[in-house]
């Protein structure tokens, strides 16, 4: 099967997990994690790159040794090192490490003392109160474990949009080689750009004699065929992702797209309108009696309901139908509206590329501006910048700006919000920047009252411009900070602080609901990538998707403005 970047990253992460449980050298573990991140973040498949003869050891964090390992993984789907480690340590333990509060040390103790390997065994041990007496644990830890397991129930089967996107890309490429397929489109939550997807729904129309279902189940990446029929088949890919394929006649393609794009709640709301008009609406079309009066395109289906076309991201039954009936549907932001990236890291802290490389890459994307926003000291990166190093970076930016005529390089920093709500650097140096992104990176477990006060206090500082990844959550990995978001947004509106929509597919923070709230509360947002590498600059599409799900229009997003206009918004003092 085609080994894609996520597969490779997964092997490296698993190696790192198992080494960590073993208590191996932290630098070695770090090297595997960095490699996983580099490969996982590439916009081209590593297997294609090697085929083209590119030397992978030129990638940041990938030396000769790791490049060799990548090759082995591409060829075999795994690596002997991982297989050896699995002999020593049950690989399921790496799954347990994903639970909040469960580090490698704890997992190792649970395994050694209680033989716990799986989530089920962990739950049992916690419920039988066997964990509280282990060294380094306690009653609270035991209760937290049960809460965590509850929280993860059901969600484990969902896939991050970015992961699904990679699988879908390879799959579509494969299917499109069949020339008798007329059209092939993705529906479901994937089309609605939901941050995680349960499965992938695909619709095809075919010319006569097309063996589309045979081709579908013959795909190399298929692990298991759940069902195969004339018009519908379902498979599970090796990654565990389910794909449903439906063959529909051309005349019903729009109706089927409408039905299978969902959401279910949106469909039900539209069907209610159909019923009122004495029509029948289903995946085959709109019917008056036995006559199909619409079905070829989604637009004509909606038109029969006296509704306009809805962008898929709006179809969540969150008021879109009422808004449309009043003629108030938003004109959603698109990727093309974005004029620059306001959150980019370089090698000076934890990025993988130099200032020059990142600026050049942003310029190649056609951006008007790019902001260099490396970390301040307090965050847990080893080499966060103090005032002296920041000033040095500003000098470097000035020099580079002299040579770069096409792009404006903005001086910024991702400044830590300290526990007491003060910022990690003094105003004297912050005021020399064009603007700041300020984020919470540690002390994540404060009470709602304290955490909210912390962020609000930070907004008092006139040099704070953007609140970085406001909720702090990591999808499937870390729950959001306990924050009174309404209060945060009220304050942000009042103080003219902007909220970030961080496009990283693990973050997507603000989430869709909060994006919509922000707009309703008069808060503007910045869609950024938080890029740590050149390829990360392409993550913008995920943030734009999230913003669209939150009904945001170009006017709601500050980095659709020219620098000349944007500049004024950053002057709070
Ligand atoms: P997912 O896969 O959980 O991320 O979410 P979806 O929205 O892709 O849901 P899925 O795959 O179960 O079904 C695809 C679409 O099919 C769904 O968005 C709407 C439509 N659909 C499924 N079941 C029903 C139903 O019972 N009633 C209606 N009206 N539509 C349904
Ligand atoms: Ca689905
Ligand atoms: Ca489905
Ligand atoms: Zn950052």
mmCIF file with all atom_site columns, N, CA and C and ligand atoms in Angstrom, residues 343 345 373 375 414 469 530 532, ligand 4:
data_model
loop_
_atom_site.group_PDB
_atom_site.id
_atom_site.type_symbol
_atom_site.label_atom_id
_atom_site.label_alt_id
_atom_site.label_comp_id
_atom_site.label_asym_id
_atom_site.label_entity_id
_atom_site.label_seq_id
_atom_site.pdbx_PDB_ins_code
_atom_site.Cartn_x
_atom_site.Cartn_y
_atom_site.Cartn_z
_atom_site.occupancy
_atom_site.B_iso_or_equiv
_atom_site.pdbx_formal_charge
_atom_site.auth_seq_id
_atom_site.auth_comp_id
_atom_site.auth_asym_id
_atom_site.auth_atom_id
_atom_site.pdbx_PDB_model_num
ATOM   1  N  N   . UNK A 1 343 ? 1.663  34.793 12.078 1.00 0.00 ? 343 UNK A N   1
ATOM   2  C  CA  . UNK A 1 343 ? 2.246  33.980 13.164 1.00 0.00 ? 343 UNK A CA  1
ATOM   3  C  C   . UNK A 1 343 ? 3.143  32.905 12.557 1.00 0.00 ? 343 UNK A C   1
ATOM   4  N  N   . UNK A 1 345 ? 7.139  31.011 12.956 1.00 0.00 ? 345 UNK A N   1
ATOM   5  C  CA  . UNK A 1 345 ? 8.350  30.808 13.763 1.00 0.00 ? 345 UNK A CA  1
ATOM   6  C  C   . UNK A 1 345 ? 9.567  30.527 12.883 1.00 0.00 ? 345 UNK A C   1
ATOM   7  N  N   . UNK A 1 373 ? 7.241  35.720 14.403 1.00 0.00 ? 373 UNK A N   1
ATOM   8  C  CA  . UNK A 1 373 ? 6.787  35.764 15.797 1.00 0.00 ? 373 UNK A CA  1
ATOM   9  C  C   . UNK A 1 373 ? 7.343  34.565 16.541 1.00 0.00 ? 373 UNK A C   1
ATOM   10 N  N   . UNK A 1 375 ? 9.167  32.609 19.857 1.00 0.00 ? 375 UNK A N   1
ATOM   11 C  CA  . UNK A 1 375 ? 8.749  32.519 21.267 1.00 0.00 ? 375 UNK A CA  1
ATOM   12 C  C   . UNK A 1 375 ? 9.556  33.416 22.193 1.00 0.00 ? 375 UNK A C   1
ATOM   13 N  N   . UNK A 1 414 ? 5.726  35.854 19.735 1.00 0.00 ? 414 UNK A N   1
ATOM   14 C  CA  . UNK A 1 414 ? 4.710  35.141 20.497 1.00 0.00 ? 414 UNK A CA  1
ATOM   15 C  C   . UNK A 1 414 ? 5.132  35.226 21.955 1.00 0.00 ? 414 UNK A C   1
ATOM   16 N  N   . UNK A 1 469 ? -3.874 31.103 19.946 1.00 0.00 ? 469 UNK A N   1
ATOM   17 C  CA  . UNK A 1 469 ? -4.644 29.870 20.228 1.00 0.00 ? 469 UNK A CA  1
ATOM   18 C  C   . UNK A 1 469 ? -5.410 29.974 21.550 1.00 0.00 ? 469 UNK A C   1
ATOM   19 N  N   . UNK A 1 530 ? 0.814  29.632 12.497 1.00 0.00 ? 530 UNK A N   1
ATOM   20 C  CA  . UNK A 1 530 ? 1.737  29.188 13.549 1.00 0.00 ? 530 UNK A CA  1
ATOM   21 C  C   . UNK A 1 530 ? 2.799  28.276 12.917 1.00 0.00 ? 530 UNK A C   1
ATOM   22 N  N   . UNK A 1 532 ? 5.883  26.335 11.738 1.00 0.00 ? 532 UNK A N   1
ATOM   23 C  CA  . UNK A 1 532 ? 7.230  26.022 12.220 1.00 0.00 ? 532 UNK A CA  1
ATOM   24 C  C   . UNK A 1 532 ? 8.104  25.551 11.072 1.00 0.00 ? 532 UNK A C   1
HETATM 25 ZN ZN1 . LIG B 2 .   ? 3.421  29.945 17.904 1.00 0.00 ? 4   LIG B ZN1 1
#
